[in-house]
Amino acid sequence: MANILITGANRGIGLELARLLNERDDHVVAACRSSSPELDALGVQVETGVEVSDSASLERLNERLGDLALDLLINNAGILARTSLDALDFQSIERQFQVNAIGPLRVVTALKHRLGAGAKIAIVSSRMGSLADNSSGGSYGYRMSKAAANMAGVSLAHDLRPAGIAVALLHPGWVQTEMTGGRGDTQAKDAARGLLARIDELSLETSGGFWHQNGERLPW
Ligand SMILES: NC(=O)c1ccc[n+]([C@@H]2O[C@H](COP(=O)([O-])OP(=O)(O)OC[C@H]3O[C@@H](n4cnc5c(N)ncnc54)[C@H](OP(=O)(O)O)[C@@H]3O)[C@@H](O)[C@H]2O)c1
């Protein structure tokens, strides 16, 4: 049984990750700003008040977790605000950086003392953060923040390799969640299954890679 903490676990992909991991008898710590009836129904350890842009909330989480060691930390929380060049909202762009890019780094920094040799970190990024894959422009804050998240993940992979901790950057596909307004070609439970398969495969040798949940290696 592995101890696994997931951010943004109250809905969408995070909720399905919590459900699948609970079904395979891992100990799930479902971190979220506020819980949901669906999350409460899983019967996992729910930790509310976890705001990934707020270090104080992560310190309070640390106090509640006691001496729990983690085998896997899944940085899933994220936000999307579409912005076109004609109507840029710099506050919104900054907020997406706080949540999508700095958020995972903040969470890892707060919790990394719980990760030992053999532990793993996943960052749910997006192929919209791929420079090579950007063929349509727009979505400045989201694209820029996910590109920055990818860079943070690669640096983490280098910095944490000596400690035996592997890091994966993962794209969940185009998934039917609130983020996409229910559009998408993939159900959240299928995205979650693919993400877990990629995390299971992750090793120190492959640490720092960027994958689609279907296994395809993605370009930076
Ligand atoms: N859906 C897609 O097609 C798609 C594609 C590529 C990548 N992704 C990525 O996949 C991840 C999950 O997305 P999703 O589709 O499941 O979206 P979602 O249904 O909108 O869920 C987002 C989750 O993130 C949480 N969250 C947002 N801001 C937060 C903050 N400041 N602190 C803590 N938690 C916060 C939300 O909590 P609240 O309920 O409190 O807001 C919610 O639990 C995100 O990182 C997203 O960028 C999704």
XYZ file of C-alpha atoms and ligand atoms in Angstrom:
268
model
C 0.000 0.000 0.000
C 1.402 3.349 -1.072
C 0.723 6.719 0.547
C -0.378 9.154 -2.146
C -1.314 12.829 -1.949
C -3.296 14.474 -4.757
C -4.017 18.201 -5.052
C -7.313 19.393 -6.547
C -8.910 16.075 -5.616
C -12.489 17.271 -5.117
C -13.546 17.100 -8.778
C -12.487 16.364 -12.337
C -9.321 14.393 -12.986
C -8.120 14.683 -9.383
C -11.302 13.072 -8.080
C -10.937 10.168 -10.522
C -7.292 9.714 -9.542
C -8.396 9.516 -5.899
C -11.118 6.994 -6.794
C -8.781 4.707 -8.779
C -5.986 4.793 -6.228
C -8.439 4.074 -3.421
C -9.796 1.118 -5.418
C -6.322 -0.350 -5.624
C -6.010 -0.015 -1.847
C -3.491 2.775 -1.736
C -3.802 5.263 1.117
C -5.103 8.428 -0.534
C -4.742 11.894 0.926
C -7.180 13.956 -1.127
C -6.090 17.574 -0.770
C -8.508 20.262 -1.897
C -9.718 23.753 -1.121
C -13.127 22.344 -0.218
C -14.481 18.832 -0.479
C -17.386 17.571 -2.574
C -20.079 14.949 -1.978
C -18.361 12.747 -4.585
C -15.030 12.945 -2.761
C -16.601 12.442 0.655
C -18.311 9.305 -0.682
C -14.929 7.691 -1.464
C -14.011 7.365 2.204
C -10.421 8.504 1.667
C -8.490 10.924 3.893
C -9.731 14.353 2.835
C -7.665 17.422 3.699
C -9.481 20.671 2.988
C -8.212 24.248 2.950
C -5.296 23.329 0.693
C -4.732 26.307 -1.605
C -1.689 25.625 -3.784
C -0.831 29.308 -4.124
C -0.675 29.803 -0.347
C 2.328 28.509 1.608
C 0.541 29.004 4.943
C -2.205 26.587 3.874
C 0.470 24.034 2.974
C 2.117 24.476 6.369
C -1.231 23.805 8.043
C -1.550 20.682 5.873
C 1.906 19.592 7.011
C 0.888 19.933 10.650
C -2.192 17.769 10.058
C -0.235 15.081 8.197
C 2.011 14.392 11.176
C 4.868 12.058 10.226
C 3.157 10.524 7.177
C 5.691 9.568 4.487
C 4.542 9.879 0.860
C 5.329 7.461 -1.968
C 3.677 9.635 -4.600
C 2.732 13.307 -4.827
C 0.378 14.216 -7.675
C 0.216 17.922 -8.478
C -3.104 18.047 -10.274
C -4.705 21.358 -9.236
C -4.868 23.829 -12.089
C -6.871 26.609 -13.694
C -7.533 27.693 -17.259
C -8.555 31.169 -18.394
C -8.600 31.643 -22.131
C -7.292 35.022 -23.199
C -6.820 36.390 -26.689
C -4.185 38.957 -27.661
C -6.882 41.623 -28.070
C -8.185 41.177 -24.535
C -5.238 40.249 -22.371
C -5.917 40.196 -18.642
C -2.555 40.364 -16.898
C -4.018 39.640 -13.488
C -5.477 36.435 -14.858
C -2.140 35.531 -16.430
C -0.394 36.105 -13.095
C -2.983 33.996 -11.285
C -2.436 31.107 -13.700
C 1.291 31.323 -13.004
C 0.616 31.245 -9.266
C -1.569 28.156 -9.497
C -0.246 26.191 -12.493
C 3.483 26.923 -12.408
C 4.480 28.084 -8.941
C 1.781 25.974 -7.276
C 3.421 22.580 -7.954
C 6.807 23.979 -6.907
C 5.282 25.371 -3.723
C 3.621 22.031 -2.934
C 6.794 20.047 -3.622
C 8.826 22.425 -1.478
C 6.375 22.077 1.403
C 6.115 18.276 1.238
C 9.432 17.033 -0.114
C 10.717 16.018 3.326
C 8.013 13.310 3.187
C 9.453 11.798 -0.012
C 12.265 9.283 0.222
C 14.229 7.133 -2.218
C 11.852 5.439 -4.644
C 9.146 8.099 -4.254
C 7.641 9.851 -7.274
C 6.261 13.273 -8.159
C 3.766 13.806 -10.978
C 2.836 17.206 -12.337
C -0.343 17.289 -14.388
C 0.781 19.738 -17.025
C -0.689 20.188 -20.505
C 0.463 19.862 -24.070
C -0.734 23.479 -24.323
C 2.517 24.213 -22.505
C 4.523 22.676 -25.337
C 6.319 25.253 -27.482
C 6.708 22.803 -30.352
C 3.028 21.815 -30.224
C 1.681 25.386 -30.239
C 0.090 25.653 -33.664
C -2.802 27.967 -32.824
C -1.602 30.680 -30.399
C -3.803 32.325 -27.762
C -4.388 31.134 -24.168
C -1.368 33.141 -23.063
C -1.615 32.622 -19.325
C -2.386 28.932 -19.548
C 0.227 28.106 -22.180
C 2.942 30.167 -20.482
C 2.186 28.800 -17.008
C 2.162 25.177 -18.172
C 5.449 25.709 -20.053
C 6.887 27.073 -16.805
C 5.490 24.081 -14.907
C 7.298 21.815 -17.354
C 10.548 23.664 -16.715
C 10.063 23.381 -12.958
C 9.487 19.646 -13.385
C 12.701 19.137 -15.350
C 14.719 21.055 -12.757
C 13.068 19.034 -9.992
C 13.989 15.832 -11.838
C 17.645 16.877 -11.856
C 17.679 18.161 -8.297
C 15.836 15.191 -6.778
C 17.563 12.387 -8.714
C 20.349 12.083 -6.116
C 17.659 11.507 -3.485
C 16.139 8.734 -5.629
C 12.947 10.683 -6.449
C 11.562 10.575 -10.009
C 9.435 13.290 -11.633
C 6.942 13.073 -14.516
C 5.277 15.822 -16.539
C 1.953 14.508 -17.787
C -0.760 15.615 -20.219
C -4.144 14.065 -19.431
C -5.654 14.486 -22.904
C -8.688 16.604 -23.762
C -10.852 15.654 -20.843
C -14.531 16.191 -20.042
C -14.329 18.236 -16.835
C -15.461 21.646 -15.603
C -12.242 23.055 -17.022
C -13.336 22.214 -20.563
C -17.011 22.942 -19.944
C -17.653 19.218 -20.307
C -16.161 19.123 -23.809
C -13.327 16.795 -24.711
C -12.850 13.344 -26.177
C -11.794 11.584 -22.988
C -13.644 10.844 -19.768
C -11.901 11.846 -16.546
C -11.747 8.248 -15.332
C -9.959 7.147 -18.535
C -7.534 10.068 -18.289
C -6.841 9.146 -14.672
C -6.216 5.503 -15.615
C -3.684 6.562 -18.264
C -1.969 8.997 -15.918
C -1.541 6.256 -13.318
C -0.106 3.897 -15.936
C 2.501 6.524 -16.835
C 3.295 7.117 -13.156
C 3.642 3.364 -12.555
C 6.132 3.166 -15.452
C 8.152 6.169 -14.273
C 11.675 5.456 -13.099
C 14.804 7.442 -12.288
C 16.011 6.603 -15.819
C 12.975 8.268 -17.402
C 12.616 11.038 -14.818
C 12.023 14.499 -16.260
C 10.068 13.266 -19.296
C 6.841 14.715 -20.716
C 4.154 12.240 -21.710
C 0.562 12.127 -22.918
C -1.455 9.823 -20.677
C -1.763 7.497 -23.701
C 1.977 6.863 -23.477
C 3.064 9.131 -26.335
C 6.217 11.117 -25.580
C 5.452 14.834 -26.056
C 7.790 17.471 -27.484
C 8.805 20.433 -25.343
N -9.460 18.852 -18.742
C -8.525 18.891 -19.690
O -8.807 18.694 -20.895
C -7.083 19.139 -19.323
C -6.135 19.162 -20.368
C -4.799 19.379 -20.057
C -4.422 19.540 -18.736
N -5.371 19.549 -17.738
C -4.905 19.751 -16.367
O -5.426 18.750 -15.532
C -5.541 19.241 -14.180
C -6.923 18.926 -13.644
O -7.855 19.610 -14.448
P -9.402 19.220 -14.570
O -9.704 19.100 -16.015
O -9.733 18.107 -13.649
O -10.035 20.606 -14.088
P -11.204 20.963 -13.067
O -12.313 20.001 -13.140
O -11.455 22.400 -13.322
O -10.497 20.762 -11.630
C -9.466 21.609 -11.232
C -9.089 21.241 -9.822
O -8.041 22.121 -9.409
C -8.422 22.726 -8.181
N -7.830 24.033 -8.013
C -7.920 25.096 -8.841
N -7.248 26.138 -8.337
C -6.721 25.721 -7.162
C -5.924 26.341 -6.171
N -5.540 27.622 -6.296
N -5.558 25.614 -5.085
C -5.950 24.343 -4.940
N -6.723 23.703 -5.848
C -7.099 24.391 -6.941
C -9.934 22.807 -8.260
O -10.463 23.018 -6.961
P -11.751 23.951 -6.693
O -12.950 23.061 -6.873
O -11.561 24.419 -5.288
O -11.723 25.071 -7.693
C -10.234 21.430 -8.833
O -10.165 20.458 -7.839
C -5.216 20.736 -14.263
O -3.882 20.960 -13.869
C -5.377 21.045 -15.739
O -4.626 22.148 -16.154
C -6.689 19.343 -17.999
